[in-house]
mmCIF file of C-alpha atoms and ligand atoms in Angstrom:
data_model
loop_
_atom_site.group_PDB
_atom_site.id
_atom_site.type_symbol
_atom_site.label_atom_id
_atom_site.label_comp_id
_atom_site.label_asym_id
_atom_site.label_seq_id
_atom_site.Cartn_x
_atom_site.Cartn_y
_atom_site.Cartn_z
ATOM 1 C CA MET T 1 253.323 273.172 -2.861
ATOM 2 C CA ALA T 2 251.949 269.957 -1.420
ATOM 3 C CA GLY T 3 250.249 270.008 1.977
ATOM 4 C CA THR T 4 252.561 269.562 4.943
ATOM 5 C CA ILE T 5 250.179 267.264 6.781
ATOM 6 C CA ALA T 6 250.038 263.598 5.845
ATOM 7 C CA LYS T 7 246.767 262.565 4.219
ATOM 8 C CA GLU T 8 245.920 260.115 6.984
ATOM 9 C CA ILE T 9 246.385 262.674 9.702
ATOM 10 C CA GLU T 10 244.287 265.196 7.792
ATOM 11 C CA GLU T 11 241.475 262.674 7.539
ATOM 12 C CA LEU T 12 241.649 261.913 11.235
ATOM 13 C CA ILE T 13 241.495 265.580 12.193
ATOM 14 C CA LYS T 14 238.459 265.955 9.948
ATOM 15 C CA ILE T 15 236.626 263.142 11.662
ATOM 16 C CA ILE T 16 237.561 264.169 15.216
ATOM 17 C CA SER T 17 236.516 267.743 14.626
ATOM 18 C CA LYS T 18 232.976 266.473 14.003
ATOM 19 C CA LEU T 19 232.699 265.282 17.539
ATOM 20 C CA PRO T 20 230.558 267.359 19.909
ATOM 21 C CA GLY T 21 232.444 270.157 21.605
ATOM 22 C CA LEU T 22 235.489 269.889 19.360
ATOM 23 C CA GLY T 23 236.603 272.149 16.584
ATOM 24 C CA PRO T 24 239.597 271.786 14.189
ATOM 25 C CA LYS T 25 241.971 273.316 16.774
ATOM 26 C CA SER T 26 241.227 270.833 19.586
ATOM 27 C CA ALA T 27 240.935 268.029 16.996
ATOM 28 C CA LYS T 28 244.539 268.784 15.980
ATOM 29 C CA ARG T 29 245.696 268.653 19.585
ATOM 30 C CA ILE T 30 243.951 265.273 20.103
ATOM 31 C CA VAL T 31 245.467 263.821 16.983
ATOM 32 C CA LEU T 32 248.924 264.948 17.956
ATOM 33 C CA LYS T 33 248.458 263.374 21.389
ATOM 34 C CA LEU T 34 247.365 260.140 19.772
ATOM 35 C CA ILE T 35 250.251 259.996 17.389
ATOM 36 C CA ASN T 36 252.767 260.802 20.077
ATOM 37 C CA ASN T 37 251.338 258.065 22.287
ATOM 38 C CA ARG T 38 250.691 255.278 19.897
ATOM 39 C CA GLU T 39 250.986 252.433 22.324
ATOM 40 C CA GLU T 40 249.346 253.972 25.358
ATOM 41 C CA LEU T 41 246.513 255.803 23.610
ATOM 42 C CA ALA T 42 246.095 255.197 19.913
ATOM 43 C CA LYS T 43 246.223 251.377 20.160
ATOM 44 C CA PRO T 44 243.722 250.912 22.977
ATOM 45 C CA LEU T 45 241.437 253.554 21.401
ATOM 46 C CA VAL T 46 241.369 251.725 18.071
ATOM 47 C CA ASN T 47 240.638 248.367 19.834
ATOM 48 C CA THR T 48 237.977 249.785 22.123
ATOM 49 C CA LEU T 49 236.270 251.675 19.357
ATOM 50 C CA ALA T 50 236.237 248.517 17.194
ATOM 51 C CA GLN T 51 234.613 246.624 20.128
ATOM 52 C CA VAL T 52 232.001 249.278 20.641
ATOM 53 C CA TYR T 53 231.256 249.393 16.880
ATOM 54 C CA LYS T 54 230.916 245.625 16.643
ATOM 55 C CA ASN T 55 229.212 244.737 19.914
ATOM 56 C CA VAL T 56 227.185 247.602 21.369
ATOM 57 C CA ILE T 57 223.495 247.564 20.320
ATOM 58 C CA ARG T 58 220.357 249.216 21.562
ATOM 59 C CA CYS T 59 218.232 246.912 23.779
ATOM 60 C CA LYS T 60 214.834 246.434 22.145
ATOM 61 C CA VAL T 61 213.207 246.224 25.601
ATOM 62 C CA CYS T 62 214.504 249.208 27.577
ATOM 63 C CA GLY T 63 216.260 251.215 24.897
ATOM 64 C CA ASN T 64 219.597 251.292 26.720
ATOM 65 C CA PHE T 65 222.868 250.356 25.082
ATOM 66 C CA LYS T 66 223.984 246.866 25.815
ATOM 67 C CA SER T 67 226.642 244.421 24.754
ATOM 68 C CA ALA T 68 225.285 242.198 21.987
ATOM 69 C CA ASN T 69 226.533 239.069 23.702
ATOM 70 C CA SER T 70 225.210 239.650 27.197
ATOM 71 C CA ASN T 71 221.896 240.184 28.857
ATOM 72 C CA CYS T 72 220.657 243.718 29.470
ATOM 73 C CA THR T 73 220.198 244.841 33.050
ATOM 74 C CA CYS T 74 216.459 245.266 32.269
ATOM 75 C CA SER T 75 216.157 241.487 32.292
ATOM 76 C CA ASN T 76 216.946 241.431 36.021
ATOM 77 C CA LYS T 77 213.851 240.576 38.028
ATOM 78 C CA ASN T 78 214.191 242.712 41.091
ATOM 79 C CA TYR T 79 213.196 246.251 40.511
ATOM 80 C CA ASP T 80 210.088 248.189 41.247
ATOM 81 C CA GLN T 81 210.885 251.649 39.834
ATOM 82 C CA ILE T 82 211.422 252.710 36.248
ATOM 83 C CA CYS T 83 212.510 256.173 35.259
ATOM 84 C CA VAL T 84 211.470 257.138 31.716
ATOM 85 C CA VAL T 85 213.793 259.476 29.808
ATOM 86 C CA GLU T 86 214.038 260.721 26.241
ATOM 87 C CA ASN T 87 217.613 259.728 25.531
ATOM 88 C CA ILE T 88 220.794 258.216 26.924
ATOM 89 C CA ALA T 89 222.304 261.572 27.643
ATOM 90 C CA ASP T 90 219.382 262.450 29.939
ATOM 91 C CA MET T 91 219.860 259.104 31.771
ATOM 92 C CA TRP T 92 223.522 259.824 32.263
ATOM 93 C CA VAL T 93 222.787 263.275 33.745
ATOM 94 C CA ILE T 94 220.316 261.733 36.215
ATOM 95 C CA GLN T 95 222.699 258.935 36.988
ATOM 96 C CA SER T 96 225.579 261.223 37.697
ATOM 97 C CA SER T 97 223.419 263.406 39.916
ATOM 98 C CA GLY T 98 223.063 260.359 42.135
ATOM 99 C CA ILE T 99 219.474 261.350 42.833
ATOM 100 C CA TYR T 100 218.006 258.108 41.499
ATOM 101 C CA LYS T 101 219.512 254.657 41.447
ATOM 102 C CA GLY T 102 216.841 252.503 39.867
ATOM 103 C CA HIS T 103 216.146 251.249 36.363
ATOM 104 C CA TYR T 104 215.610 253.319 33.302
ATOM 105 C CA HIS T 105 213.542 253.215 30.112
ATOM 106 C CA ILE T 106 215.043 255.166 27.222
ATOM 107 C CA LEU T 107 212.489 256.232 24.653
ATOM 108 C CA GLY T 108 214.926 257.320 22.023
ATOM 109 C CA GLY T 109 213.055 260.568 21.302
ATOM 110 C CA THR T 110 209.627 262.173 21.752
ATOM 111 C CA LEU T 111 206.373 262.140 19.921
ATOM 112 C CA PRO T 112 205.985 264.879 17.384
ATOM 113 C CA SER T 113 204.156 267.749 19.065
ATOM 114 C CA LEU T 114 200.427 267.740 19.912
ATOM 115 C CA GLU T 115 198.231 265.814 17.416
ATOM 116 C CA SER T 116 200.755 263.102 17.301
ATOM 117 C CA LYS T 117 200.894 259.976 15.382
ATOM 118 C CA LYS T 118 201.225 257.248 17.960
ATOM 119 C CA ASN T 119 204.092 255.344 16.675
ATOM 120 C CA ASP T 120 205.870 252.824 18.794
ATOM 121 C CA GLU T 121 209.361 253.464 17.827
ATOM 122 C CA LEU T 122 209.516 254.984 21.282
ATOM 123 C CA LEU T 123 209.299 251.557 23.005
ATOM 124 C CA VAL T 124 206.107 252.524 24.825
ATOM 125 C CA SER T 125 204.366 249.157 24.554
ATOM 126 C CA SER T 126 207.670 247.669 25.753
ATOM 127 C CA LEU T 127 207.444 249.903 28.775
ATOM 128 C CA VAL T 128 203.895 248.742 29.539
ATOM 129 C CA ALA T 129 205.051 245.150 29.214
ATOM 130 C CA ARG T 130 207.960 245.751 31.650
ATOM 131 C CA VAL T 131 205.595 247.360 34.195
ATOM 132 C CA LYS T 132 203.272 244.330 34.026
ATOM 133 C CA LYS T 133 205.936 241.687 34.004
ATOM 134 C CA ASN T 134 208.014 243.034 36.906
ATOM 135 C CA SER T 135 205.087 244.314 38.960
ATOM 136 C CA VAL T 136 206.739 247.738 38.971
ATOM 137 C CA LYS T 137 205.317 250.045 41.627
ATOM 138 C CA GLU T 138 206.330 253.437 40.228
ATOM 139 C CA VAL T 139 207.049 254.964 36.870
ATOM 140 C CA ILE T 140 208.828 258.315 36.952
ATOM 141 C CA LEU T 141 208.357 260.359 33.848
ATOM 142 C CA ALA T 142 211.479 262.484 33.310
ATOM 143 C CA THR T 143 210.819 263.787 29.823
ATOM 144 C CA SER T 144 211.797 267.369 29.192
ATOM 145 C CA ALA T 145 209.561 270.429 29.712
ATOM 146 C CA THR T 146 209.120 270.922 26.008
ATOM 147 C CA ILE T 147 205.792 270.501 24.235
ATOM 148 C CA GLU T 148 207.129 267.268 22.726
ATOM 149 C CA GLY T 149 208.367 265.992 26.007
ATOM 150 C CA GLN T 150 205.172 266.765 27.782
ATOM 151 C CA THR T 151 203.014 265.322 25.011
ATOM 152 C CA THR T 152 205.023 262.141 25.197
ATOM 153 C CA ALA T 153 204.607 262.062 28.963
ATOM 154 C CA HIS T 154 200.823 262.318 28.653
ATOM 155 C CA TYR T 155 200.773 259.696 25.983
ATOM 156 C CA ILE T 156 202.742 257.338 28.157
ATOM 157 C CA GLN T 157 200.466 258.124 31.133
ATOM 158 C CA ASP T 158 197.447 257.090 28.996
ATOM 159 C CA CYS T 159 199.154 253.864 27.901
ATOM 160 C CA LEU T 160 199.918 252.897 31.489
ATOM 161 C CA LYS T 161 196.384 253.627 32.806
ATOM 162 C CA ASP T 162 195.292 249.991 32.901
ATOM 163 C CA THR T 163 198.356 248.800 34.822
ATOM 164 C CA LYS T 164 197.395 250.882 37.903
ATOM 165 C CA VAL T 165 201.030 251.684 38.451
ATOM 166 C CA LYS T 166 201.833 254.882 40.370
ATOM 167 C CA ILE T 167 203.044 257.522 37.873
ATOM 168 C CA SER T 168 205.033 260.500 39.013
ATOM 169 C CA LYS T 169 206.457 263.422 37.138
ATOM 170 C CA LEU T 170 209.380 265.687 37.712
ATOM 171 C CA ALA T 171 208.077 269.023 39.031
ATOM 172 C CA GLN T 172 208.147 271.672 36.351
ATOM 173 C CA GLY T 173 206.550 274.826 37.783
ATOM 174 C CA LEU T 174 206.528 278.368 36.547
ATOM 175 C CA PRO T 175 209.746 280.119 37.345
ATOM 176 C CA VAL T 176 209.399 282.719 40.117
ATOM 177 C CA GLY T 177 208.662 286.117 38.469
ATOM 178 C CA GLY T 178 208.196 284.511 35.106
ATOM 179 C CA GLU T 179 205.877 286.476 33.021
ATOM 180 C CA ILE T 180 203.520 284.340 30.911
ATOM 181 C CA GLU T 181 204.412 286.308 27.819
ATOM 182 C CA PHE T 182 208.089 285.476 28.117
ATOM 183 C CA LEU T 183 207.810 281.837 29.032
ATOM 184 C CA ASP T 184 208.856 279.254 26.608
ATOM 185 C CA ASP T 185 206.095 277.022 25.244
ATOM 186 C CA GLY T 186 207.287 273.982 27.204
ATOM 187 C CA THR T 187 207.061 275.765 30.585
ATOM 188 C CA LEU T 188 203.700 277.216 29.809
ATOM 189 C CA PHE T 189 202.321 273.942 28.566
ATOM 190 C CA SER T 190 203.589 272.193 31.634
ATOM 191 C CA ALA T 191 202.201 274.880 33.947
ATOM 192 C CA PHE T 192 198.744 274.557 32.400
ATOM 193 C CA LYS T 193 198.723 270.815 32.530
ATOM 194 C CA ASN T 194 199.736 270.798 36.227
ATOM 195 C CA ARG T 195 197.411 273.547 37.393
ATOM 196 C CA GLY T 196 195.668 273.011 40.692
ATOM 197 C CA PRO T 197 192.463 274.490 42.144
ATOM 198 C CA VAL T 198 192.609 278.041 43.385
ATOM 199 C CA VAL T 199 191.665 278.408 47.089
ATOM 200 C CA SER T 200 189.884 281.674 47.862
ATOM 201 C CA ASP T 201 190.005 283.243 51.330
HETATM 202 ZN ZN1 ZN N 301 217.279 246.414 28.245
#
């Protein structure tokens, strides 16, 4: 007996179930919704998706997504803070928290852990150039508390040394009651790197 689902629909379900957070069940629901709302949903989705596919590129300066035929916000002159993150998802989290409203620099990853090869796929020299060109006053390193994230933060710190820019880092202390043995590597690494002098009484 032939399958009861049209080939096209089956294909669409397969693609949609590859999206994060979706399995075959929710993919089927989405596809049904699209088919039943061709004009209001399917059509604009197809058009928007085509636009994104054609026009959205990664800015070579700040790493953010931008429209291919317009200037990126990083080319604005007036900003004095840059927050450095590993990826776009991290930026969106910080943005939606509302805690910071300044500019971003998206590395697009981290350096491989510890004895790293210093590649510049991470747009680090572009960050240094931005700091110099815009006389940025503060760079906030918001890389994650993993070994890779912290290694990357230290590497960036090194690269920015000559610019004299103020560099700050998200606080990543030891969790209260956290036993060293059970800490993940990232927390431990961070705790060591940020250790302060012990005051005796
Ligand atoms: Zn940009």
